[in-house]
């Protein structure tokens, strides 16, 4: 039987997980000599490469001495915490990375809490020790305190620690040791991560934790084998979370080796393989011996905390840029997403709209971004938190928030967060002259906060948050103050009128861009919406078109991204998304209706 170690790499966003996996791949000699490999090779999908973040967890396998190490790289952003949760059940150990300067951050707490609950002993890697301002001792203390706070048992408290610069390819036991290579980390994995339990002689039990597809064989389930064997050509029983069962043969069995996938005939307890042949295979399904099927526990993933209404684009420019625009197409696409993404939910709401729920704006934003790249066109409403009722009490999700700000912005940060119902739990002066403020805040209070925070701190503030728990509802929180500049006509925006409107606020559009009545073309400098005319040109005789014309010098418009638009909009606004454009509009395009609604709203206050 092969000696196997199964580990997941977990950390807060950007603490260096994918970079570390690069080095483990390289230094284990897994690559062929001629193989050309990109930096952060595991971040293989388009959006991951563009943004330099991991979105989906992915697995690889390396050989080290007589061991095979299966490694699962996980995403660090809080919105993808569901990915980490389901992966933890598949491994027998974790590498917990912590940035030697930033220290313990919200998502460090979230992932470590889950790992501790699964009984895993973390191999702690204090990473980026090469950075100026790194303070490995302080960070080590923070990790220890965190483990105590998380009720780690004695064995877990004796976790091994390594000091590393993943980017530079070394890890070591003591800071004084030489900077050499990853050998100390490889050895720590072999020494401290337990071997898989279970036996190849038992009846087969395996569980799917990720889905993949292949043009030739269809759906593939990436699976951890807990007991017994799986053989190509043999028949197995697929058991779903709802208990339903179906029999099928394994048509193809795929093993992992570095970035490659190789066809294999058989695999056994302890290993991670990809299985084809089950058409309706889903995340969480068990693959069992047909004679003695004992399904594994369904996977638990924390419920979604945020939802957004997605609807068919019904604006005047609808259907001009997208390929898939109907409610049927959107529904099909969302259903497909829900099969692989167990941390998300979808619910049809009638009238061509759907409620899509997930862990945060980024998670929903990435789905929307993928859809627009596939040619979809649709609208999103303002995100809302998922409110629950427990024992007759209205509950809402709370987040753990950490902001790092230069000292002079401490006051404004505390004041603004106070208005959003945040409760400060800690204030720590940092060695670099910044202050670290920690809060517990209703997730509602964070919607739209990032823009405001960056403005208030002149771009110098850093904020990080991650899900904490459901607590009693806190009442009204403040939202965006500035109003919208709303176009009152259809047509193409004229440079001269944009020039005039610049005095009234920040523009979102450039000259010649298509606009329509009810479209939001900028942020007003004052509260309250303002209907404006972006089409009003100067009489042609006076208009010079040359770029040097002083009179029409235009400020660069604010770049609207999918996520910034979702953050910015209010209840009566929508984001219109097409493969080519992101526009913001009023829900009601008719100015008369809008005025009446605004009046009713005011009266009801
Ligand atoms: N100075 C320094 N930078 C590092 C080190 N390791 C990684 N980085 C940098 O940190 C950034 C983030 O690295 P990633 O490996 O993508 O981090 P990650 O944890 O996988 O990020 P997510 O998957 O998005 O959570 C990159 O710019 C790396 O080059 C290190 O040891 N020292
Ligand atoms: Mg990564």
XYZ file of C-alpha atoms and ligand atoms in Angstrom:
638
model
C 0.000 0.000 0.000
C 1.243 3.458 -0.925
C 2.089 5.883 1.885
C -0.199 8.882 1.530
C -0.551 12.238 3.264
C -3.532 14.463 2.519
C -3.260 18.148 3.347
C -5.094 21.379 2.672
C -3.378 24.744 2.591
C -5.484 27.310 4.434
C -5.016 31.002 5.279
C -6.398 34.486 5.039
C -6.464 35.973 1.540
C -3.053 36.639 -0.027
C -0.979 35.097 2.738
C 0.805 33.003 0.100
C -0.967 29.622 -0.200
C -0.773 29.246 -3.957
C 2.826 30.471 -4.013
C 3.732 27.884 -1.393
C 2.119 25.114 -3.417
C 4.200 26.258 -6.429
C 7.348 25.716 -4.424
C 6.252 22.344 -3.085
C 5.552 21.245 -6.655
C 8.884 22.514 -7.891
C 11.091 21.320 -5.098
C 9.586 17.847 -4.955
C 10.779 17.356 -8.524
C 7.252 16.679 -9.681
C 7.677 18.645 -12.905
C 9.516 17.217 -15.882
C 12.797 18.996 -16.603
C 11.468 20.672 -19.750
C 8.048 21.553 -18.356
C 7.316 25.264 -18.375
C 5.256 26.326 -15.438
C 3.577 29.646 -14.734
C 3.741 31.429 -11.426
C 0.878 30.457 -9.103
C 0.202 27.511 -11.364
C -2.823 26.331 -9.377
C -4.727 29.560 -10.079
C -5.644 28.219 -13.474
C -8.942 29.811 -14.381
C -9.212 33.098 -16.215
C -10.566 35.295 -13.433
C -8.117 33.792 -10.937
C -5.185 34.724 -13.149
C -6.516 38.210 -13.835
C -7.126 39.023 -10.199
C -4.337 37.020 -8.628
C -6.716 35.330 -6.205
C -7.828 31.753 -5.769
C -11.567 31.230 -6.192
C -11.934 27.459 -6.452
C -10.024 24.975 -4.370
C -7.909 22.644 -6.485
C -5.855 19.591 -5.779
C -2.501 18.325 -6.883
C -0.230 15.485 -5.856
C 3.492 15.344 -5.344
C 5.905 12.591 -4.486
C 8.348 13.126 -1.678
C 10.649 10.229 -0.950
C 8.400 7.190 -0.637
C 5.335 9.324 0.097
C 2.593 10.703 -2.047
C 1.310 14.032 -0.741
C -2.102 15.144 -1.977
C -2.366 18.905 -1.567
C -5.532 20.956 -1.816
C -4.999 24.677 -2.361
C -7.938 26.650 -0.993
C -9.175 30.220 -1.521
C -8.501 32.740 1.234
C -11.188 35.290 0.519
C -14.012 35.125 3.048
C -16.681 34.800 0.351
C -15.235 31.452 -0.680
C -15.105 30.083 2.869
C -17.572 27.376 1.812
C -14.884 25.892 -0.441
C -12.552 25.574 2.525
C -15.186 24.039 4.767
C -15.923 21.175 2.420
C -12.263 20.529 1.682
C -11.332 20.119 5.345
C -13.287 16.886 5.560
C -11.147 15.430 2.784
C -7.756 15.869 4.426
C -5.904 14.620 7.485
C -3.877 17.766 8.123
C -3.640 21.439 7.256
C -0.869 23.902 6.584
C -2.012 27.123 8.200
C -0.197 30.063 6.645
C -0.028 33.377 8.442
C 1.607 36.476 7.012
C 4.568 37.400 9.245
C 3.590 41.054 9.114
C -0.214 41.101 8.906
C -0.612 38.372 11.455
C -3.902 36.713 12.340
C -6.693 38.124 10.164
C -10.457 37.445 10.064
C -10.248 34.570 7.609
C -7.340 33.017 9.535
C -9.783 32.716 12.415
C -12.581 31.323 10.270
C -10.513 28.586 8.609
C -8.613 27.632 11.727
C -11.849 27.375 13.705
C -13.192 24.915 11.138
C -9.929 22.927 11.085
C -9.869 22.676 14.873
C -13.469 21.523 14.903
C -12.517 18.714 12.489
C -9.818 17.666 14.966
C -6.961 18.528 12.600
C -3.536 19.490 13.950
C -2.266 22.513 12.060
C 1.270 22.759 10.752
C 1.702 26.499 11.207
C 3.750 28.307 8.585
C 4.629 31.906 9.390
C 5.123 33.108 5.827
C 6.723 36.142 4.173
C 9.413 36.489 6.825
C 11.477 38.292 4.180
C 9.137 41.296 4.327
C 10.277 44.504 5.972
C 8.171 44.965 9.051
C 7.610 41.262 9.532
C 7.424 40.240 13.162
C 7.372 36.441 13.378
C 7.427 36.325 17.184
C 4.389 38.527 17.571
C 2.534 36.583 14.890
C 3.447 33.283 16.514
C 1.953 34.564 19.799
C -1.192 35.625 17.978
C -1.584 32.149 16.493
C -1.123 30.516 19.861
C -3.657 32.831 21.520
C -6.089 32.141 18.727
C -5.802 28.395 19.207
C -6.441 28.810 22.913
C -9.450 31.005 22.183
C -10.756 28.353 19.795
C -10.589 25.697 22.508
C -7.904 23.663 20.782
C -7.029 20.469 22.618
C -3.580 19.794 24.058
C -2.366 17.918 21.033
C -3.459 20.724 18.754
C -1.742 23.289 20.977
C 1.541 21.496 20.381
C 1.391 22.372 16.724
C 4.683 22.511 14.806
C 5.801 25.914 13.501
C 7.922 26.815 10.506
C 9.174 30.166 9.313
C 9.028 30.606 5.569
C 9.344 32.821 2.552
C 7.266 30.823 0.115
C 8.118 33.129 -2.756
C 11.819 32.603 -2.184
C 11.399 28.883 -1.691
C 12.507 28.204 1.845
C 11.063 27.174 5.191
C 12.911 26.577 8.457
C 12.303 25.530 12.051
C 14.068 28.458 13.725
C 14.550 32.010 12.534
C 18.314 31.549 13.041
C 18.487 28.627 10.621
C 19.851 29.094 7.133
C 17.483 30.006 4.286
C 17.758 26.906 2.160
C 14.792 25.048 0.813
C 11.422 23.495 1.621
C 12.856 20.293 3.068
C 11.974 21.237 6.674
C 8.356 21.752 5.612
C 8.202 18.475 3.674
C 9.592 16.706 6.703
C 7.122 18.397 9.037
C 4.246 17.244 6.836
C 5.504 13.660 6.873
C 6.102 13.757 10.614
C 2.995 15.576 11.873
C 0.164 14.863 9.456
C -1.433 11.534 10.340
C -1.831 8.786 7.743
C -5.350 8.349 6.395
C -7.597 6.156 8.479
C -9.659 3.476 6.789
C -8.498 0.401 4.918
C -8.417 -0.861 1.335
C -9.847 -4.145 2.610
C -13.108 -2.610 3.776
C -16.131 -2.014 1.557
C -15.778 0.981 -0.720
C -16.681 4.419 0.631
C -15.684 7.595 -1.156
C -17.014 11.146 -1.244
C -17.037 13.801 -3.950
C -15.750 17.222 -2.942
C -15.346 18.984 -6.284
C -16.822 18.619 -9.736
C -15.092 18.892 -13.027
C -16.043 18.081 -16.575
C -14.328 16.560 -19.533
C -15.455 16.853 -23.146
C -15.107 13.127 -23.687
C -16.410 11.552 -20.514
C -18.753 14.234 -19.141
C -19.075 14.936 -15.449
C -16.201 14.035 -13.215
C -16.250 13.897 -9.445
C -13.026 14.590 -7.588
C -13.248 12.162 -4.748
C -11.550 11.154 -1.546
C -11.545 7.431 -0.981
C -12.100 6.681 2.703
C -12.376 2.897 2.531
C -11.904 0.093 0.045
C -10.892 0.481 -3.572
C -12.265 1.990 -6.746
C -11.542 0.217 -10.024
C -12.137 1.316 -13.563
C -14.945 -0.719 -15.157
C -16.468 -1.822 -11.857
C -19.967 -0.985 -10.753
C -20.661 1.237 -7.724
C -23.616 2.836 -6.037
C -23.889 6.604 -5.964
C -25.755 7.832 -2.865
C -26.965 11.429 -2.780
C -27.520 13.648 0.230
C -31.305 13.063 -0.020
C -30.711 9.305 0.146
C -31.511 8.559 -3.513
C -29.307 5.921 -5.126
C -28.171 5.026 -8.630
C -25.791 2.370 -9.951
C -23.145 3.010 -12.556
C -19.787 1.835 -13.841
C -16.618 3.853 -13.545
C -15.784 4.671 -17.160
C -12.563 6.484 -16.424
C -10.387 6.862 -13.368
C -7.934 9.729 -13.206
C -5.018 10.225 -10.859
C -3.143 13.456 -10.134
C 0.551 14.148 -10.591
C 1.620 17.755 -10.363
C -0.428 19.709 -12.874
C -1.066 16.603 -14.913
C -3.835 14.064 -14.863
C -3.109 10.475 -15.677
C -5.428 7.605 -16.408
C -5.205 4.867 -13.837
C -6.888 1.506 -13.364
C -7.373 1.421 -9.624
C -6.989 3.482 -6.480
C -7.458 2.711 -2.826
C -8.376 4.051 0.588
C -6.629 7.277 1.523
C -6.153 8.598 -1.989
C -7.789 11.392 -3.975
C -8.852 10.601 -7.534
C -11.232 11.827 -10.226
C -14.049 9.516 -11.242
C -16.106 9.544 -14.450
C -19.137 7.465 -15.344
C -21.851 8.844 -13.063
C -23.963 11.304 -15.046
C -25.615 13.001 -12.112
C -22.658 13.051 -9.757
C -22.678 16.038 -7.374
C -20.575 17.522 -4.629
C -21.199 15.661 -1.366
C -22.344 12.404 -3.015
C -20.977 9.120 -1.691
C -19.689 6.332 -3.900
C -20.271 3.003 -2.200
C -19.991 -0.714 -2.533
C -23.306 -1.848 -4.147
C -23.528 -4.874 -1.833
C -22.987 -2.965 1.378
C -23.639 0.719 0.784
C -22.849 2.886 3.786
C -23.068 6.532 2.746
C -20.795 9.120 4.327
C -22.303 12.039 6.228
C -23.520 14.762 3.893
C -21.262 17.770 3.774
C -22.127 20.649 5.968
C -21.421 24.113 4.672
C -22.376 27.293 6.466
C -25.585 28.801 5.011
C -25.482 31.792 2.649
C -25.641 35.178 4.338
C -26.242 37.506 1.421
C -28.747 37.446 -1.433
C -29.278 39.375 -4.616
C -32.205 39.450 -7.023
C -31.075 38.682 -10.566
C -33.544 39.505 -13.297
C -33.956 39.704 -17.051
C -32.667 42.942 -18.518
C -35.714 45.004 -19.456
C -34.041 48.348 -20.092
C -34.145 50.211 -23.421
C -30.728 48.860 -24.415
C -31.589 45.240 -23.571
C -30.577 42.535 -26.022
C -28.099 44.651 -27.955
C -24.899 43.295 -26.466
C -25.685 39.888 -24.976
C -26.298 36.451 -26.464
C -28.318 34.892 -23.647
C -30.995 37.236 -22.426
C -34.078 35.204 -21.582
C -35.310 34.090 -18.218
C -35.035 30.439 -19.330
C -31.370 30.780 -20.178
C -30.599 32.524 -16.912
C -32.498 29.921 -14.948
C -30.630 27.061 -16.650
C -27.284 28.696 -15.995
C -28.048 29.313 -12.330
C -29.217 25.755 -11.840
C -25.972 24.497 -13.319
C -24.007 26.696 -10.947
C -25.833 25.413 -7.885
C -24.825 21.822 -8.692
C -21.146 22.556 -8.231
C -21.285 25.440 -5.821
C -22.750 24.041 -2.647
C -22.250 27.286 -0.741
C -24.765 29.075 -3.020
C -28.547 28.894 -3.423
C -30.988 29.923 -6.109
C -34.717 30.475 -5.901
C -37.014 31.525 -8.776
C -39.127 34.518 -7.736
C -41.552 34.613 -10.686
C -41.689 37.630 -13.036
C -38.371 36.651 -14.687
C -36.286 37.076 -11.572
C -34.257 34.854 -9.282
C -32.931 35.158 -5.781
C -29.261 34.160 -5.732
C -27.695 33.694 -2.312
C -24.077 33.286 -1.322
C -21.476 34.280 1.217
C -20.744 37.774 -0.009
C -20.686 40.297 -2.782
C -17.511 38.938 -4.315
C -18.873 35.421 -4.599
C -22.049 36.634 -6.297
C -19.981 39.105 -8.324
C -17.710 36.355 -9.671
C -20.720 34.306 -10.747
C -22.110 37.386 -12.502
C -18.721 38.062 -14.110
C -18.511 34.496 -15.392
C -22.031 34.783 -16.800
C -21.320 38.007 -18.640
C -18.217 36.452 -20.178
C -20.375 33.585 -21.380
C -22.600 36.121 -23.154
C -25.348 36.672 -20.599
C -27.206 39.904 -20.026
C -29.157 40.561 -16.825
C -29.738 42.935 -13.923
C -28.794 42.739 -10.251
C -30.536 44.514 -7.394
C -28.941 45.721 -4.176
C -27.566 42.864 -2.058
C -29.541 42.054 1.068
C -28.503 39.998 4.040
C -30.307 36.742 4.665
C -32.403 37.313 7.785
C -33.575 34.304 9.809
C -35.964 33.750 12.651
C -34.888 31.727 15.673
C -37.334 31.181 18.547
C -39.367 34.112 17.346
C -36.355 36.441 17.282
C -35.272 38.104 14.063
C -31.587 37.268 13.443
C -29.036 38.630 11.025
C -25.464 37.675 10.094
C -22.589 39.403 11.854
C -19.062 39.746 10.583
C -15.703 40.065 12.248
C -14.062 43.171 10.766
C -10.441 44.271 10.991
C -9.387 47.662 9.664
C -5.820 48.894 9.507
C -5.584 52.665 9.221
C -2.944 55.351 9.660
C -3.476 56.910 13.074
C -4.966 60.141 11.772
C -7.932 58.246 10.281
C -8.727 56.283 13.419
C -11.383 58.788 14.493
C -13.294 58.888 11.239
C -13.182 55.095 10.877
C -14.626 54.572 14.353
C -17.276 57.216 13.825
C -18.440 55.882 10.452
C -18.500 52.299 11.662
C -20.437 53.332 14.733
C -23.188 54.660 12.475
C -23.244 51.272 10.824
C -23.830 49.563 14.177
C -20.297 48.201 14.548
C -19.028 47.389 18.006
C -15.308 47.860 18.576
C -13.664 44.947 20.369
C -9.987 45.809 20.109
C -7.580 48.606 19.278
C -3.920 47.751 18.719
C -1.228 50.228 17.721
C 0.981 48.562 15.105
C 4.770 49.004 14.867
C 4.479 50.785 11.496
C 2.455 53.684 12.922
C -0.925 52.333 11.834
C -3.687 51.259 14.159
C -5.511 47.975 13.945
C -9.180 48.257 14.918
C -11.349 45.195 15.351
C -15.131 45.216 15.239
C -18.170 43.018 15.269
C -20.624 44.406 12.792
C -23.915 43.358 11.194
C -23.132 42.262 7.618
C -25.764 44.788 6.539
C -23.585 47.586 7.831
C -20.760 46.535 5.530
C -22.749 46.743 2.318
C -21.433 49.761 0.464
C -18.916 50.583 3.185
C -15.739 49.850 1.244
C -16.035 52.834 -1.120
C -16.726 55.212 1.713
C -13.893 53.786 3.795
C -11.363 54.160 0.995
C -12.418 57.753 0.408
C -12.293 58.561 4.123
C -8.820 57.087 4.546
C -7.482 58.541 1.273
C -6.997 55.030 -0.019
C -4.643 54.113 2.809
C -7.016 52.026 4.891
C -7.169 48.250 4.583
C -10.262 46.314 5.585
C -10.862 42.604 5.970
C -13.884 40.774 7.238
C -15.247 37.318 7.584
C -18.438 35.642 8.774
C -18.911 35.363 12.518
C -22.409 34.179 13.426
C -26.118 35.026 13.443
C -27.222 37.458 16.149
C -30.330 39.436 17.008
C -31.295 42.052 14.420
C -29.899 45.502 15.182
C -32.294 47.895 13.499
C -31.629 50.483 10.848
C -28.089 51.093 9.592
C -26.964 54.026 7.518
C -26.346 53.672 3.834
C -25.108 55.803 0.940
C -25.528 59.543 1.433
C -24.886 61.071 -2.006
C -27.726 60.964 -4.491
C -27.610 59.869 -8.118
C -27.348 61.954 -11.264
C -30.089 60.476 -13.439
C -30.354 60.946 -17.200
C -33.709 62.349 -18.339
C -33.376 61.394 -21.970
C -32.343 58.628 -24.387
C -29.416 59.036 -26.752
C -25.667 59.499 -26.819
C -24.006 61.583 -24.136
C -22.501 64.844 -25.381
C -19.086 66.027 -24.167
C -20.249 69.538 -23.586
C -23.071 68.578 -21.264
C -20.879 66.130 -19.364
C -18.465 68.995 -18.896
C -21.242 71.051 -17.337
C -22.440 68.186 -15.168
C -18.982 67.597 -13.713
C -19.605 70.451 -11.322
C -22.522 68.534 -9.839
C -20.687 65.376 -8.886
C -18.624 62.456 -10.169
C -19.503 61.172 -13.617
C -19.771 57.440 -14.460
C -19.932 57.879 -18.246
C -17.867 59.335 -21.073
C -18.947 61.277 -24.122
C -20.677 59.267 -26.864
C -21.757 56.607 -24.414
C -25.333 55.435 -24.834
C -27.662 56.635 -22.105
C -31.363 56.377 -21.450
C -33.971 58.034 -19.345
C -33.653 56.675 -15.807
C -30.022 55.596 -16.207
C -27.682 56.737 -13.441
C -24.787 58.561 -15.053
C -22.999 59.846 -11.973
C -22.918 60.388 -8.245
C -24.292 63.696 -7.112
C -22.224 65.803 -4.762
C -25.317 66.202 -2.572
C -27.922 63.925 -1.052
C -31.021 63.312 -3.144
C -31.282 62.334 -6.797
C -31.056 64.866 -9.564
C -32.506 64.502 -13.063
C -30.028 65.872 -15.577
C -29.666 66.095 -19.317
C -26.431 64.626 -20.693
C -27.526 65.188 -24.312
C -27.652 68.940 -24.365
C -25.022 70.080 -26.902
C -23.775 73.570 -27.455
C -24.831 75.187 -30.696
C -22.636 73.634 -33.350
C -21.027 76.868 -34.498
C -19.465 77.436 -31.090
C -18.367 73.869 -30.569
C -14.803 72.969 -31.320
C -14.125 69.290 -31.395
C -10.383 69.386 -30.947
C -9.090 67.663 -27.833
C -7.187 70.792 -26.891
C -10.404 72.737 -26.498
C -10.228 74.183 -22.996
C -13.984 74.384 -22.722
C -14.637 70.666 -22.904
C -11.819 69.240 -20.886
C -13.381 66.208 -19.242
C -12.352 64.589 -16.014
C -11.909 60.830 -16.341
C -15.185 59.181 -15.287
C -15.235 56.881 -12.270
C -14.711 53.343 -13.471
C -17.771 51.285 -12.613
C -16.985 47.649 -11.962
C -19.506 44.944 -11.342
C -18.706 44.772 -7.648
C -18.366 48.496 -7.071
C -21.761 48.980 -8.723
C -23.339 46.307 -6.513
C -21.883 48.078 -3.486
C -22.990 51.512 -4.586
C -26.636 51.042 -5.520
C -29.633 51.691 -3.292
C -32.929 49.779 -3.048
C -34.490 51.697 -5.919
C -31.598 51.073 -8.285
C -30.268 48.184 -10.395
C -27.015 47.204 -12.039
C -27.423 46.340 -15.712
C -24.815 43.812 -16.811
C -23.993 42.833 -20.380
C -20.868 41.305 -21.926
C -19.747 44.818 -22.858
C -21.180 47.195 -20.278
C -21.942 47.715 -16.628
C -24.605 50.386 -16.192
C -26.500 51.610 -13.175
C -30.146 52.522 -13.534
C -33.181 53.419 -11.517
C -35.628 50.535 -11.030
C -38.319 52.761 -12.372
C -37.256 54.517 -15.553
C -40.248 56.853 -15.655
C -39.408 60.151 -13.922
C -43.009 60.755 -12.918
C -43.267 57.379 -11.205
C -39.902 57.949 -9.526
C -40.990 61.303 -8.113
C -44.129 59.740 -6.705
C -42.185 56.874 -5.126
C -39.683 59.287 -3.608
C -42.519 61.354 -2.154
C -44.240 58.272 -0.705
C -40.958 57.150 0.844
C -40.406 60.544 2.419
C -43.936 60.641 3.785
C -43.665 57.199 5.298
C -40.585 58.192 7.325
N 7.397 39.075 0.218
C 6.795 37.903 0.027
N 5.702 37.831 -0.757
C 5.103 36.637 -0.927
C 5.589 35.467 -0.312
N 4.768 34.443 -0.634
C 3.827 34.946 -1.448
N 4.009 36.270 -1.631
C 3.210 37.186 -2.459
O 1.930 37.335 -1.905
C 0.957 37.506 -2.929
C -0.181 36.539 -2.757
O 0.294 35.233 -2.988
P -0.687 34.023 -3.296
O 0.157 32.800 -3.306
O -1.549 34.280 -4.464
O -1.588 34.060 -1.989
P -2.845 33.138 -1.672
O -2.824 32.890 -0.215
O -2.858 31.945 -2.550
O -4.047 34.114 -2.036
P -5.619 33.686 -2.199
O -5.640 32.345 -2.835
O -6.238 34.710 -3.054
O -6.182 33.691 -0.831
C 1.699 37.327 -4.245
O 1.980 38.598 -4.756
C 2.966 36.610 -3.844
O 4.038 36.875 -4.698
C 6.762 35.573 0.506
O 7.266 34.614 1.076
N 7.307 36.813 0.647
Mg -4.301 31.252 -3.728
